[in-house]
Every structure is written in structure tokens, then in C-alpha cells.
Coordinates of C-alpha atoms and ligand atoms in Angstrom, one line a residue:
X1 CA 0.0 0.0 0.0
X2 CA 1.0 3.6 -0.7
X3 CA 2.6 5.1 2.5
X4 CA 1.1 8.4 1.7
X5 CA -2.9 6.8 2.0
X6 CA -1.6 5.4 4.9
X7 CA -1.0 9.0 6.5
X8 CA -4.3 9.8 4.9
X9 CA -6.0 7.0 6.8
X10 CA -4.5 8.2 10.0
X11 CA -6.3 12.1 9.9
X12 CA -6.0 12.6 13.6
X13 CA -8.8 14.7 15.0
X14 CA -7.9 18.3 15.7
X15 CA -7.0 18.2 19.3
X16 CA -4.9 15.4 18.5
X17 CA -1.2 16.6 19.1
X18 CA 0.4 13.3 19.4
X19 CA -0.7 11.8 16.3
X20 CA -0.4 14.9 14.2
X21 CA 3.3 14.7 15.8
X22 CA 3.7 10.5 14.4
X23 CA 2.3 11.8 10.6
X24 CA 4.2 14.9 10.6
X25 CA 7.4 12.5 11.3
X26 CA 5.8 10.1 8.8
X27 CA 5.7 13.0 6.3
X28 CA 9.8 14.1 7.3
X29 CA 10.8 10.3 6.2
X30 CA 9.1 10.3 2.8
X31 CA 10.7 13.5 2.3
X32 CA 6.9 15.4 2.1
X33 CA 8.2 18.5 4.0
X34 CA 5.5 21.0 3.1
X35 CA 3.2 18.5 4.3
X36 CA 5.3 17.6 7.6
X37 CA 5.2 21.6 8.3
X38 CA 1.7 21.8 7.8
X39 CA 1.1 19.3 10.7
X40 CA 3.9 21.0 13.1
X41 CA 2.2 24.4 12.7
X42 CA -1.2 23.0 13.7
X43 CA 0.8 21.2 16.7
X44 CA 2.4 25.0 17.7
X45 CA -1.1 26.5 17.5
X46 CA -2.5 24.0 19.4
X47 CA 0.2 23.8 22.4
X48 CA 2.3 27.1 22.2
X49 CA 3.6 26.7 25.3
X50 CA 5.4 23.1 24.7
X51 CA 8.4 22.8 22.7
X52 CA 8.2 19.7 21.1
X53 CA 6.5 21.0 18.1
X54 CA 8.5 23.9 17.5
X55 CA 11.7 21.1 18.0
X56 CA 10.8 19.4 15.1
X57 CA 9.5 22.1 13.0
X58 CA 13.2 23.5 13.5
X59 CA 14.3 20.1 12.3
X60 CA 12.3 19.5 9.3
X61 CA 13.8 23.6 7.9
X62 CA 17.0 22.4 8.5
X63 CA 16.2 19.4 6.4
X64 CA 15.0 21.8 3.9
X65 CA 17.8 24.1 4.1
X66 CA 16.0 27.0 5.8
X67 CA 18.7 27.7 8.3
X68 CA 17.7 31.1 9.3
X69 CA 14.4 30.1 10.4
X70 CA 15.2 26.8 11.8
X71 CA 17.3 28.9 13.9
X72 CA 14.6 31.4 14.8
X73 CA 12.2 28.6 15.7
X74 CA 15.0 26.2 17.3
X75 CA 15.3 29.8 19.3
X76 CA 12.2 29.7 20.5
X77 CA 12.1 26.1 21.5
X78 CA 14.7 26.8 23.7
X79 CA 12.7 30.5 24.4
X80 CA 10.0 27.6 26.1
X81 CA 12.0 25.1 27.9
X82 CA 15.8 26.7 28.2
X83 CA 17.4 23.2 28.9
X84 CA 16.0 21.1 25.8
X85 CA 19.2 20.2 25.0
X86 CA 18.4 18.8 21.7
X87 CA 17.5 22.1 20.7
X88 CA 20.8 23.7 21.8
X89 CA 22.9 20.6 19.9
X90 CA 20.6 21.5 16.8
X91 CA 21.4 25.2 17.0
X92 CA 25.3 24.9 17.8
X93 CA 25.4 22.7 14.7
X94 CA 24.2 25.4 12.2
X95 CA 26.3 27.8 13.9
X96 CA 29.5 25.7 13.8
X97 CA 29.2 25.2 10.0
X98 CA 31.3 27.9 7.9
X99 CA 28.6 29.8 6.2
X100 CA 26.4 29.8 9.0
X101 CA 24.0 32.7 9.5
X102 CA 25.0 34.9 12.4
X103 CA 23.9 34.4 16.2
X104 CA 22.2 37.7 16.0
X105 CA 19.5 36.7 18.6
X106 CA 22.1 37.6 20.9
X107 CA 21.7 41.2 21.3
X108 CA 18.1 40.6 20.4
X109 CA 15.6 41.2 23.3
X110 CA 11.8 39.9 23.4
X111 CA 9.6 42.4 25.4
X112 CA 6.4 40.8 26.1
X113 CA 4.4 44.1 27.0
X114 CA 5.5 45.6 23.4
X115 CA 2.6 46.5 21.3
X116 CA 3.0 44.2 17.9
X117 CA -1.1 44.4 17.2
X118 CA -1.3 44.9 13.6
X119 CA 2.0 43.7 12.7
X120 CA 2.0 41.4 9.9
X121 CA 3.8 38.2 9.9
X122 CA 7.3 39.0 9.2
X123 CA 8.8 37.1 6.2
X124 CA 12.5 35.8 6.5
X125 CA 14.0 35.7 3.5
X126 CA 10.5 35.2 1.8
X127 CA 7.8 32.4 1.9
X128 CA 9.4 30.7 4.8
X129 CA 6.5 28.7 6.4
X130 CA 7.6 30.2 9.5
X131 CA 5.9 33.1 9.9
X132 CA 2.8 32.7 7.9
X133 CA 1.7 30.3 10.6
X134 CA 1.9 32.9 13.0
X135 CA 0.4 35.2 11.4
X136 CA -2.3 32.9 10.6
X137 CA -2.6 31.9 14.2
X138 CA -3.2 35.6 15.0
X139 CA -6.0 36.1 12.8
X140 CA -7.8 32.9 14.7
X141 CA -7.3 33.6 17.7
X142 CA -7.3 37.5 19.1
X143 CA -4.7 38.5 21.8
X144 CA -6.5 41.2 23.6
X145 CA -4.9 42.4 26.5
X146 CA -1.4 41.1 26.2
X147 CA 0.1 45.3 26.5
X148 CA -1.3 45.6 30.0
X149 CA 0.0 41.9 31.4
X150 CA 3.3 42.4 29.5
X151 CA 3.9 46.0 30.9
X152 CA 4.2 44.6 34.2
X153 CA 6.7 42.1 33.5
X154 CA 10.4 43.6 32.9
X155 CA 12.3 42.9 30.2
X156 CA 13.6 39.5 29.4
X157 CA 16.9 38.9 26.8
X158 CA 16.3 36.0 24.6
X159 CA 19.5 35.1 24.9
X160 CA 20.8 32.4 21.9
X161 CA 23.9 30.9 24.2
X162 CA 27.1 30.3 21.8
X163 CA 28.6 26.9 22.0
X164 CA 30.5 26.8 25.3
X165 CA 28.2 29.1 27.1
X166 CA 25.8 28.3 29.9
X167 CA 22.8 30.6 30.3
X168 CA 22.5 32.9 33.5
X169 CA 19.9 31.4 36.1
X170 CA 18.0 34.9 36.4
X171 CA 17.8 35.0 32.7
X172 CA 15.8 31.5 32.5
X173 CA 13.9 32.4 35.1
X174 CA 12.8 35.5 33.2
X175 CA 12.2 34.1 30.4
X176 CA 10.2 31.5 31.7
X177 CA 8.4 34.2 33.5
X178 CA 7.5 36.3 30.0
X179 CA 5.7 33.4 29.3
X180 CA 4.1 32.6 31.9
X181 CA 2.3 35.4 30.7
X182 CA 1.1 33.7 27.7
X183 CA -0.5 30.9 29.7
X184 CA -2.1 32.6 32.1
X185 CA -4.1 34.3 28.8
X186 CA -4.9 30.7 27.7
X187 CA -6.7 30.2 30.9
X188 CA -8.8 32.9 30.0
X189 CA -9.3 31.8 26.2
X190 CA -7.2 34.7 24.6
X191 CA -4.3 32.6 23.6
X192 CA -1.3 34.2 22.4
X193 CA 1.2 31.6 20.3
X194 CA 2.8 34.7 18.9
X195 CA 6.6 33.7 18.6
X196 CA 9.0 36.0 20.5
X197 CA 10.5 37.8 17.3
X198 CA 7.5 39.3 16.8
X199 CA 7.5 41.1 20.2
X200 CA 10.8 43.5 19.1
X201 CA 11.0 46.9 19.6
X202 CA 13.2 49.2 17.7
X203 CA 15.3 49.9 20.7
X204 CA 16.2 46.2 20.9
X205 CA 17.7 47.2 17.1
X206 CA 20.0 49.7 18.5
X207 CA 23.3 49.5 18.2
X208 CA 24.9 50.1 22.0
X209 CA 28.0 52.2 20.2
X210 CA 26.3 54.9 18.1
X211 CA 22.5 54.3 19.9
X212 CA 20.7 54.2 16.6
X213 CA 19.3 51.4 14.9
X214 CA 21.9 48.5 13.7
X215 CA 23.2 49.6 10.1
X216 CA 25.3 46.6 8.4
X217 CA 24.7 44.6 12.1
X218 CA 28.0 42.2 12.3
X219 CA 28.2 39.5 15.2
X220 CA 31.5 39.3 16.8
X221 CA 32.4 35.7 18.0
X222 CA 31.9 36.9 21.6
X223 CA 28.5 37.2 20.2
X224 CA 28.1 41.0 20.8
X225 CA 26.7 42.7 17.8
X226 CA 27.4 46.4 16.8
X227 CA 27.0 48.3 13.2
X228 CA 30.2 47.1 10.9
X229 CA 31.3 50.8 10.7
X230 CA 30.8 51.3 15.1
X231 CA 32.6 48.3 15.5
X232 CA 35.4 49.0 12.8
X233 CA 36.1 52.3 14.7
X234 CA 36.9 50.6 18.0
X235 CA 38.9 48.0 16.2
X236 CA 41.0 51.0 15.1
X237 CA 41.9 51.7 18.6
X238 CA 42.0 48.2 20.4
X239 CA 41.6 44.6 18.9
X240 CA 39.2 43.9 21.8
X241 CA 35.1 43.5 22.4
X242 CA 33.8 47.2 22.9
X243 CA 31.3 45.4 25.4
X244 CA 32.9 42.5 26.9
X245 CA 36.5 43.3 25.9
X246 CA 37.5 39.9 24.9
X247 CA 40.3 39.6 22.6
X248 CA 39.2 40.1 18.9
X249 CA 42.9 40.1 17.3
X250 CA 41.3 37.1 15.5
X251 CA 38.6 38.5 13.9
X252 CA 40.4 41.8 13.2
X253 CA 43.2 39.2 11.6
X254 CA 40.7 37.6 9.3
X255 CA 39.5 40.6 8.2
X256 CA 36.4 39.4 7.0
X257 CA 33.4 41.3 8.8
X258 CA 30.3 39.1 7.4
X259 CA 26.9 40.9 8.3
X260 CA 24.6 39.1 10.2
X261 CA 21.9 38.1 7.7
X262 CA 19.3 36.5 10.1
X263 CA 19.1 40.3 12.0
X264 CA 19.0 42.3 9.0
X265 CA 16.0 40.0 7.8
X266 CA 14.1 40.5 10.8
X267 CA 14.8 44.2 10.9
X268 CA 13.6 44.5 7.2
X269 CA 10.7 42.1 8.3
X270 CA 9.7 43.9 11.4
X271 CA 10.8 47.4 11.0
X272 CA 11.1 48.5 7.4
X273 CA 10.1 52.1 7.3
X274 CA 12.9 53.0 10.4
X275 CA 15.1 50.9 8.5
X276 CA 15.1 52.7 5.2
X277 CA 15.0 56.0 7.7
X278 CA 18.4 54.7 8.9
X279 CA 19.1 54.2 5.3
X280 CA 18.2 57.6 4.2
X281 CA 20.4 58.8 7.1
X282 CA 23.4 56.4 6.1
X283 CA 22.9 57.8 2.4
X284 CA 23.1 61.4 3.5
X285 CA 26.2 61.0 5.4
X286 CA 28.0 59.2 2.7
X287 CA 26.8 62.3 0.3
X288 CA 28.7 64.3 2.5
X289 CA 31.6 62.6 3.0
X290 CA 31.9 62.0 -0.9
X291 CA 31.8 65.7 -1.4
X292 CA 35.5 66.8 -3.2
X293 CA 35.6 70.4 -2.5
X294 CA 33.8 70.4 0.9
X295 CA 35.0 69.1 3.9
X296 CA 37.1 67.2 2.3
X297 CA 39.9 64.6 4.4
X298 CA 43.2 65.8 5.2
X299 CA 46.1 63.6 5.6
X300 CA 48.8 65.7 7.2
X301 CA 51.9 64.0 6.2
X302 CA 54.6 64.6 3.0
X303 CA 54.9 66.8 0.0
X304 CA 53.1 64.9 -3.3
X305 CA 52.2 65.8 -6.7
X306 CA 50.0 65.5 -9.6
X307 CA 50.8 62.5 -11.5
X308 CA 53.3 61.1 -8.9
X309 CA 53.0 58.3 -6.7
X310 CA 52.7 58.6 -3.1
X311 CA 52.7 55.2 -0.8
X312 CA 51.6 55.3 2.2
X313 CA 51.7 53.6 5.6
X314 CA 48.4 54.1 7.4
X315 CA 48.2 53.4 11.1
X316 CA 47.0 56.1 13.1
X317 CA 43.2 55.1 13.7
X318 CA 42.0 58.6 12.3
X319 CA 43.5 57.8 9.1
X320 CA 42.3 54.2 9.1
X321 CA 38.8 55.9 9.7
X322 CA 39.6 58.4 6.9
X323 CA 41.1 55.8 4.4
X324 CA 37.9 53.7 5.2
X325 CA 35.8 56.4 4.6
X326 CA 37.2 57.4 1.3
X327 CA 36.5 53.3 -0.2
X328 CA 32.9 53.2 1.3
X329 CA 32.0 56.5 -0.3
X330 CA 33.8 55.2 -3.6
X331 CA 35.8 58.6 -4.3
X332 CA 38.7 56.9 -2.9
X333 CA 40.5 60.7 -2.5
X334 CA 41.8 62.1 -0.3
X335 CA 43.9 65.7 0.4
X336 CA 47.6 65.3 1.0
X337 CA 49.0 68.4 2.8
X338 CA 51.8 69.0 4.9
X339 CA 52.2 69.9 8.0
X340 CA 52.7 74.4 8.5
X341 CA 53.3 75.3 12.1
X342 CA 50.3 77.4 13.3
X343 CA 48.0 76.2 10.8
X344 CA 48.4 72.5 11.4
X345 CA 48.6 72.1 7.5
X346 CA 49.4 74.2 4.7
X347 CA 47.6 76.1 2.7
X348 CA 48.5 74.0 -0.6
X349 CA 48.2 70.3 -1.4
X350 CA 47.5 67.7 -3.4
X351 CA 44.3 65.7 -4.1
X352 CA 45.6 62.3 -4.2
X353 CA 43.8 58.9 -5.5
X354 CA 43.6 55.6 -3.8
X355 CA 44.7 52.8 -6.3
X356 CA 45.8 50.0 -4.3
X357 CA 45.6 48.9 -0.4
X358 CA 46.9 46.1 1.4
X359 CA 45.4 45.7 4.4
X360 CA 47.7 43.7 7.3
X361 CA 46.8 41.7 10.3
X362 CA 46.7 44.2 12.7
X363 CA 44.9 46.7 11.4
X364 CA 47.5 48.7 9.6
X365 CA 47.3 49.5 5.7
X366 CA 49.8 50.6 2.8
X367 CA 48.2 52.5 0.6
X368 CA 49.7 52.8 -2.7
X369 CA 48.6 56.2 -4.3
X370 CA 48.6 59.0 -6.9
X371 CA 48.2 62.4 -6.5
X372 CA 45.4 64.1 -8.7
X373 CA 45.0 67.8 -8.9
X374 CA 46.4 70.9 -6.5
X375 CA 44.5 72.5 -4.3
X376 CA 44.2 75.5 -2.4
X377 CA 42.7 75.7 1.1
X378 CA 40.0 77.6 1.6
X379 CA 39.0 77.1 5.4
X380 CA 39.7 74.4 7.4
X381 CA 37.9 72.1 9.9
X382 CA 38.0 68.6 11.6
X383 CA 35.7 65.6 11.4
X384 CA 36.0 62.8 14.1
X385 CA 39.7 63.2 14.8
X386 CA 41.3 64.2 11.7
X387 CA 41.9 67.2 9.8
X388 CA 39.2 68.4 6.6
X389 CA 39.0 71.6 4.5
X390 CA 37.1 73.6 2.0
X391 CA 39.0 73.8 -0.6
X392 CA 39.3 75.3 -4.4
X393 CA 41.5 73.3 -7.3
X394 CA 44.8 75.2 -8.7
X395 CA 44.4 75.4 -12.5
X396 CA 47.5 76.7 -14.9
X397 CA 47.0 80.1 -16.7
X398 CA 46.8 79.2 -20.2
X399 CA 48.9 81.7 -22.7
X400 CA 48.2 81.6 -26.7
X401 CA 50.1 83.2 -29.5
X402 CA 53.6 84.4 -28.5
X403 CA 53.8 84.1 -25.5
X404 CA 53.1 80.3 -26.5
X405 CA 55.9 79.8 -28.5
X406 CA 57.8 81.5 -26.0
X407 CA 56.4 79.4 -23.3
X408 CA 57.0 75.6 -25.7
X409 CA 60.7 77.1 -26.3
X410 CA 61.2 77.2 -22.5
X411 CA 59.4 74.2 -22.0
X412 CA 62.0 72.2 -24.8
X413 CA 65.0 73.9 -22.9
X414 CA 64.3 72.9 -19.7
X415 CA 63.2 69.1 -20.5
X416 CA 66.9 68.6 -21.8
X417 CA 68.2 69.9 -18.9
X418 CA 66.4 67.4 -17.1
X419 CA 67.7 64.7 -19.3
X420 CA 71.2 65.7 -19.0
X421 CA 70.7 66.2 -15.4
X422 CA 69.3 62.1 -15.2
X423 CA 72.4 61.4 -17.0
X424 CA 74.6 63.6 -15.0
X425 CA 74.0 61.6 -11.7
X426 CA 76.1 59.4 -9.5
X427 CA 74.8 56.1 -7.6
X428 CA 72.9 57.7 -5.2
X429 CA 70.8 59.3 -7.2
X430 CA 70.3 56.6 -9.3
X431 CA 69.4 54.6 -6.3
X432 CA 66.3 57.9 -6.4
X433 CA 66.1 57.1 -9.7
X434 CA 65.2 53.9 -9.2
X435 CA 62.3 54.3 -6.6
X436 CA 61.1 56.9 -8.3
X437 CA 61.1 55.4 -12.0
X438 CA 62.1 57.2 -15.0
X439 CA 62.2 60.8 -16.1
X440 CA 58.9 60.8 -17.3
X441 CA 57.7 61.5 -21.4
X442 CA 57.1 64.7 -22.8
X443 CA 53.7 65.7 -23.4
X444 CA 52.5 66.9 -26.6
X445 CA 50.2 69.6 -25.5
X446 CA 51.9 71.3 -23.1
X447 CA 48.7 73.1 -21.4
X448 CA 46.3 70.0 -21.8
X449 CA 46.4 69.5 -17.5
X450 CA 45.0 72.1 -15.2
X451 CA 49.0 71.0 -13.9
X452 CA 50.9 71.4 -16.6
X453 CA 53.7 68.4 -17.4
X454 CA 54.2 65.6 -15.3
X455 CA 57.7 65.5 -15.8
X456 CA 58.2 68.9 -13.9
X457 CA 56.5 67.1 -10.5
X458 CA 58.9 64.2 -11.5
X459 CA 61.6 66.3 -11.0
X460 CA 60.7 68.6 -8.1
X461 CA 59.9 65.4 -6.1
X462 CA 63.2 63.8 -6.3
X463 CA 65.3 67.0 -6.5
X464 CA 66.6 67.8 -3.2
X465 CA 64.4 70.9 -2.3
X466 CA 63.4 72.3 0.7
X467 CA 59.5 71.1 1.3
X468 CA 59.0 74.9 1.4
X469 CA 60.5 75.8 -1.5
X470 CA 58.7 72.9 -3.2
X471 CA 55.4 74.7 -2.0
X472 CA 56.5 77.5 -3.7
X473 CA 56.6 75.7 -6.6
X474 CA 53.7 73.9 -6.4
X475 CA 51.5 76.6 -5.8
X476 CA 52.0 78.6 -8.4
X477 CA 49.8 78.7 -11.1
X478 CA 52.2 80.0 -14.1
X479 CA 54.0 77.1 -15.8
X480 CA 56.4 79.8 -17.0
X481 CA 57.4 80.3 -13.9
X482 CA 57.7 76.5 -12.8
X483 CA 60.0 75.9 -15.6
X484 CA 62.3 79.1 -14.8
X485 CA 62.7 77.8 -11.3
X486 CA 63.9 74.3 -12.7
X487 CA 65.8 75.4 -15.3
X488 CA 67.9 77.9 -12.6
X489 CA 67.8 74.9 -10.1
X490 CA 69.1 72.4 -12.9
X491 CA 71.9 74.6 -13.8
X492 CA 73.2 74.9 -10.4
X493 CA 73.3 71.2 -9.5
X494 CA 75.0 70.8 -13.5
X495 CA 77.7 73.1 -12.6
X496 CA 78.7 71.0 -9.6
X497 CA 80.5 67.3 -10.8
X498 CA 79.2 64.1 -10.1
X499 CA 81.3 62.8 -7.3
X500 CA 80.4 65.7 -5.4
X501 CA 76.6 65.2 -4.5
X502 CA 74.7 67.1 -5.9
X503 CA 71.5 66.2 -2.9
X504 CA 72.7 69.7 -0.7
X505 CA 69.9 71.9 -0.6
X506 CA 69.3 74.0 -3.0
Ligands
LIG601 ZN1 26.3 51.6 15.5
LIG602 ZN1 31.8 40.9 23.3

């Protein structure tokens, strides 16, 4: 005989927990899951407060591959009877496995007294039979009343224990307590079997760094969640748990700051319009920060021009912030200044252009760069520790007709003198040479950049110049009078032989 008439034969009567429990096993073994849920959702409605259902609706997800909401209602089980152990074996297993979703229920609290009338069944990640059900169960049966007995019941921390960890006393007893609650409103027929995740509130989303709602949650494996960017700041300071300062070298070594997928389901699910408020917010402040004339981020550090690489080692946590910052907005610039006494930087620098970063262990980054255009500074300001200005770009006075010719002549002159002056050099300079690559092509049109040449910053970076005579140069905005200053610079160092260095200030 066909199994599945078998099942059919055995239609247990409504009330019938037990049997609906054999079929819906039945159901797992010929692999009808669907069907199997169907059962284990009447068995929840029926008994809310026992756990057995809710053990082996958590069982037959898993065997469908919904981990996220056989977590959720594994959760629960343990929500109702804290020392199933089953449960907890189920749950460390999905947890243990690589891609596991996050233990988000962690920071996640379940206040019975919060109103969640009217809320519809929160989907996780769509169609899941999970919630449905409940929401089904709500329509059948009304749970009038359940603000005023929650409100005088405290808080209680659904707490989803990591592998290892034993579960505070208090915290059982309060959790057994909150639903206590829900039994005492069966007695009076208005039975509640609404799971815990739908009795959040929006301040059981906040993140304890910044106090606003989780943005990009990540789950730390102390199990303390915090937004990626909260969490990143404090790892710029001190490899350990902002909460329970446990050692996260680790985690900061891997490098790899997953977000927890189950949370940000069930804040979509729950609380979509302050989520995409928080979104709106997250946009606006990334707006800002991609502005490129306003406010823009100052590194204080060494003298760098257009066209001319400029590595980097970043360790100072402002600049890991900044250097962040600049990748997550996408402009991946930055302002290079140095450093002027009494204005903490000077008044010129360079925009320069993020094109490579290796991140290390600890924290620490090179950042292999480029600078882009000059700028001038047109006020200056701070933003969470490091230096930002207003600022406008430097842009070459162009000259046509005589003056032209006059200015290409110049221009011809003082590129040989450059050559000559590569080929005019001892070892150390070729050592410079070296790092710094080649005297750099000729361009064709000698007023295409806002810049000017390339090969004049070539030159000015390796030539040994005082860094505020190199400002001077740099800030001027007459090519004319860049290449003068060369040309009278390269005729000095000319005049002197080889074996004498030529690297004295000039
Ligand atoms: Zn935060
Ligand atoms: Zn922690």
C-alpha cells in the first residue's frame, strides 16, 4: 500500500497533538516536508507553550535548508523550555558550520508588554512557512490584553547561548516568567502563540556604540553585535570587544566582517520604514563625505604631486577611519598636505587617488597612491579626529600666441636639462632614480592639465628641495614660472661634478 494513503487513513482529530506529531514524522521520512510543516504548525497553534512541536518544525527547515528560520524557531524552542538540550545541539550545529548565519539573537531582546497588534507576519527571507503560521494563528485567535499583562513584566533577553556558554539562572527564570504570561491568557481563552520575534521593539535594534538602529549589524564571536562601521572604529583603537572586551585580534586578523543576515532579515521584516529612515540617514552622510571640495579629508603628512606616486603607511586610527571612509564612499580621495606650524597644515596640497591597499593583520594598511590635482585651502575644519578643509583646485594660466611659442621654447630647454641632469648623476641618485622610475615622457600639449607636465612634478619630487620651497613651486599657477625655477635649479646642480653630491639643498 501507498505510505502516503496510509497517512491519509491516520487524519487525527484536531485536538490530536500526538498523532499529528507520528504523521508529521511520517511526512519528514518520505521526504513530504511542506506537508510535515503543515502538521507541526497546527501542533504549535494547538500547544504554544510546549516545545516539542517547535523542535521538530526547526528540524524539518534544517532538512529543507532554511537555516535562518530553523534557527529562529530552534530559538524559540529553547525560548520555552531553556534546557532542551536537543534544541541547543541542533542550533550549535548550524552555527558551527562555515557559512552559518549569524547568532544575532544575541543582542536581540523579546519584550512581552511591546505592542506588535497589527503587525504582519514578518517574512524571512520570503515564503518561509515560518511566519505565515503565526500570522495565521493571530488572525484565529485574538490577543487582547497582552500590553497591560506584558507591561508589568520587565524585560527579558532572549538570549541564543554560543557553543560553550551556559545561560544565567536569572535569565531563565525571566524568560520562563514572560511566558508565563502567555499561559495565564490561555486560561482565560485569549491565547497568544505569537513567537518572541514578533514582540521586538526598535530599541532592541540599536546599536549600544552609536544608539541608533543596527546599520550593516555584524556578530562578533563573543556574540556582541554592533554596526560594521561602530565596530570597525573601535577595532581602530583596540583589537578587543567594545562590550565585553574579549580579545578580537582574531577576527580583526581575518579581516572578513560578514553581516549578520538573520538580524537584518528581521529588521527588514519587522521594522522597514525606520530601517530605510536609517538608510536615508546612512545615504546622506555618505553624500557628505563623498563631497571633493567640501570638507574634504586631510592627511597631514609629505609633499606629493600630480601625477606622482605617493605610498603610504596608514596606522594612526583617524586615518584608518579616513582611508575607510574614502573606499565606502567610492571617491577613494583624499587631500595630502603638509604639515605648516600654526595652521596645522598648509595652505596648498595635493588631491591624491587611492589605487591600491593592502590591508595587514593588525589593522595597519599601505596604501599605494597617486596624486590628482592641486589644491588651495580655503578654510579648514576637523571631522572625528582628523583634519578636513574647504577647498578650491589650482588650475595653470593658459597663454596663446607668442607668448606660447615663448612658453613651448622654455618648455623644450628645460626638459633637456632634465635629461642631461638624469644622466649627470652618481649612484645615489640613481638609487632615487630607481624608486622613483624614469624621467617621465614629454607631453604633446603642453597646457592639456590644469597641472601642466608631469615631468616637472617628476623632478621637483626627487630634487633635493626644501619642502618649502617645493610649496612655492607647487603653488604657483604660471607654468612659465615652474620651468624658470627648474631650469635655474638644474643649472646649479649641473655646474657641480658628479662625485660631489649634488643632494645639498638648493
Ligand atoms: Zn552603531
Ligand atoms: Zn563581546
Amino acid at each position: 500500500m501507498d505510505p502516503s494513503r496510509v497517512i491519509t487513513f491516520l487524519c487525527p482529530a484536531p485536538d490530536a497533538t500526538s498523532l499529528r506529531l507520528c504523521r508529521a514524522e511520517a511526512f519528514t521520512a518520505l521526504g513530504q516536508h511542506p506537508q510535515a510543516l503543515e502538521d507541526l504548525d497546527a501542533v504549535c497553534r494547538a500547544e504554544p507553550g510546549q516545545h516539542e512541536g517547535f523542535f521538530r518544525k526547526g528540524k524539518v527547515l534544517l532538512e529543507m535548508g532554511q537555516r535562518a528560520e530553523a534557527l529562529l524557531v530552534l530559538e524559540h524552542c529553547l525560548t520555552l523550555n531553556p534546557n532542551f538540550h536537543p534544541a541547543r545541539k541542533e542550533m550549535e550545529k548550524i552555527l558551527m558550520q562555515e557559512d552559518a548565519p549569524q547568532a544575532s539573537l544575541c543582542t536581540v531582546a523579546a519584550r512581552p508588554g511591546d505592542t506588535h497588534q497589527g503587525s504582519t507576519g514578518p517574512q524571512v527571507d520570503g515564503g518561509s512557512p515560518v511566519l505565515p503560521s503565526s500570522a495565521q494563528a493571530q488572525e484565529e485567535e485574538p490577543t487582547d490584553g497582552r500590553g497591560d499583562a506584558g507591561s508589568e513584566h520587565s524585560q527579558g533577553t532572549a538570549t541564543l547561548s554560543q557553543p560553550g556558554q551556559e545561560e544565567e539562572p536569572e535569565a531563565t527564570a525571566e524568560r520562563q516568567g514572560q511566558w508565563l504570561v502567555d499561559n495565564e491568557e490561555e486560561t482565560t481563552g485569549a491565547k497568544c502563540t505569537q513567537p518572541c520575534w514578533e514582540l521586538l521593539s526598535v530599541s532592541d535594534m540599536e546599536c549600544s556604540l552609536c544608539i541608533r538602529m543596527f546599520f550593516e549589524p555584524v556578530t562578533t564571536p563573543c556574540g556582541h553585535t554592533f554596526c560594521k562601521e561602530c565596530l570597525e572604529r573601535c577595532l581602530d583603537h583596540r583589537p578587543n570587544c567594545p562590550l565585553c572586551k574579549q580579545s578580537l585580534r582574531e577576527y580583526l586578523k581575518a579581516g572578513n566582517y560578514n553581516p549578520t543576515v538573520l538580524l537584518q532579515d528581521i529588521i527588514l521584516a519587522t521594522f522597514p520604514s525606520e530601517l530605510a529612515e536609517r538608510r536615508d540617514l546612512h545615504q546622506a552622510e555618505m553624500a557628505e563625505l563623498s563631497n571633493l571640495t567640501k570638507n574634504i579629508p586631510i592627511f597631514v603628512c609629505t609633499m606629493s604631486f600630480p601625477g606622482i606616486a605617493c605610498p603610504l603607511h596608514v596606522f594612526e586610527p583617524r586615518y584608518r577611519l579616513m582611508i575607510r571612509r574614502c573606499q565606502e564612499t567610492g571617491t577613494r580621495r583624499f587631500g595630502m598636505c603638509i604639515y605648516e606650524h600654526g595652521k596645522s597644515f598648509a595652505d596648498y596640497g595635493c588631491m591624491l587617488e587611492i589605487r591600491q591597499i593592502e590591508l595587514l593583520a593588525d589593522g595597519r594598511s599601505l596604501v599605494d597612491t597617486i596624486g590628482r590635482r592641486r589644491f588651495r585651502v580655503l578654510s579648514r575644519g576637523h571631522r572625528d579626529g582628523y583634519n578636513t578643509a574647504d577647498i578650491e583646485y589650482l588650475e595653470d594660466r593658459k597663454v596663446a600666441g607668442e607668448e606660447l611659442q615663448e612658453l613651448q621654447c622654455l618648455h623644450e630647454s628645460t626638459y633637456r636639462l632634465a635629461q642631461q641632469f638624469c644622466e649627470h648623476q652618481d649612484l645615489a641618485s640613481r638609487h632615487i632614480l630607481m624608486q622613483h622610475g624614469p624621467l617621465p615622457e614629454k607631453e604633446e600639449d603642453i597646457q592639456a592639465s590644469a597641472d601642466g607636465p608631469t615631468w616637472c612634478w617628476w623632478l621637483i619630487s626627487i630634487l633635493p628641495l626644501d619642502p618649502s620651497y617645493q610649496l612655492n613651486l607647487f603653488s604657483t599657477t604660471s607654468l612659465r614660472a615652474r620651468l624658470t625655477q627648474l631650469q635655474r635649479i638644474l643649472a646649479t646642480l649641473l655646474q657641480q661634478p658628479p662625485e660631489h653630491s649634488p643632494w645639498g639643498r638648493v
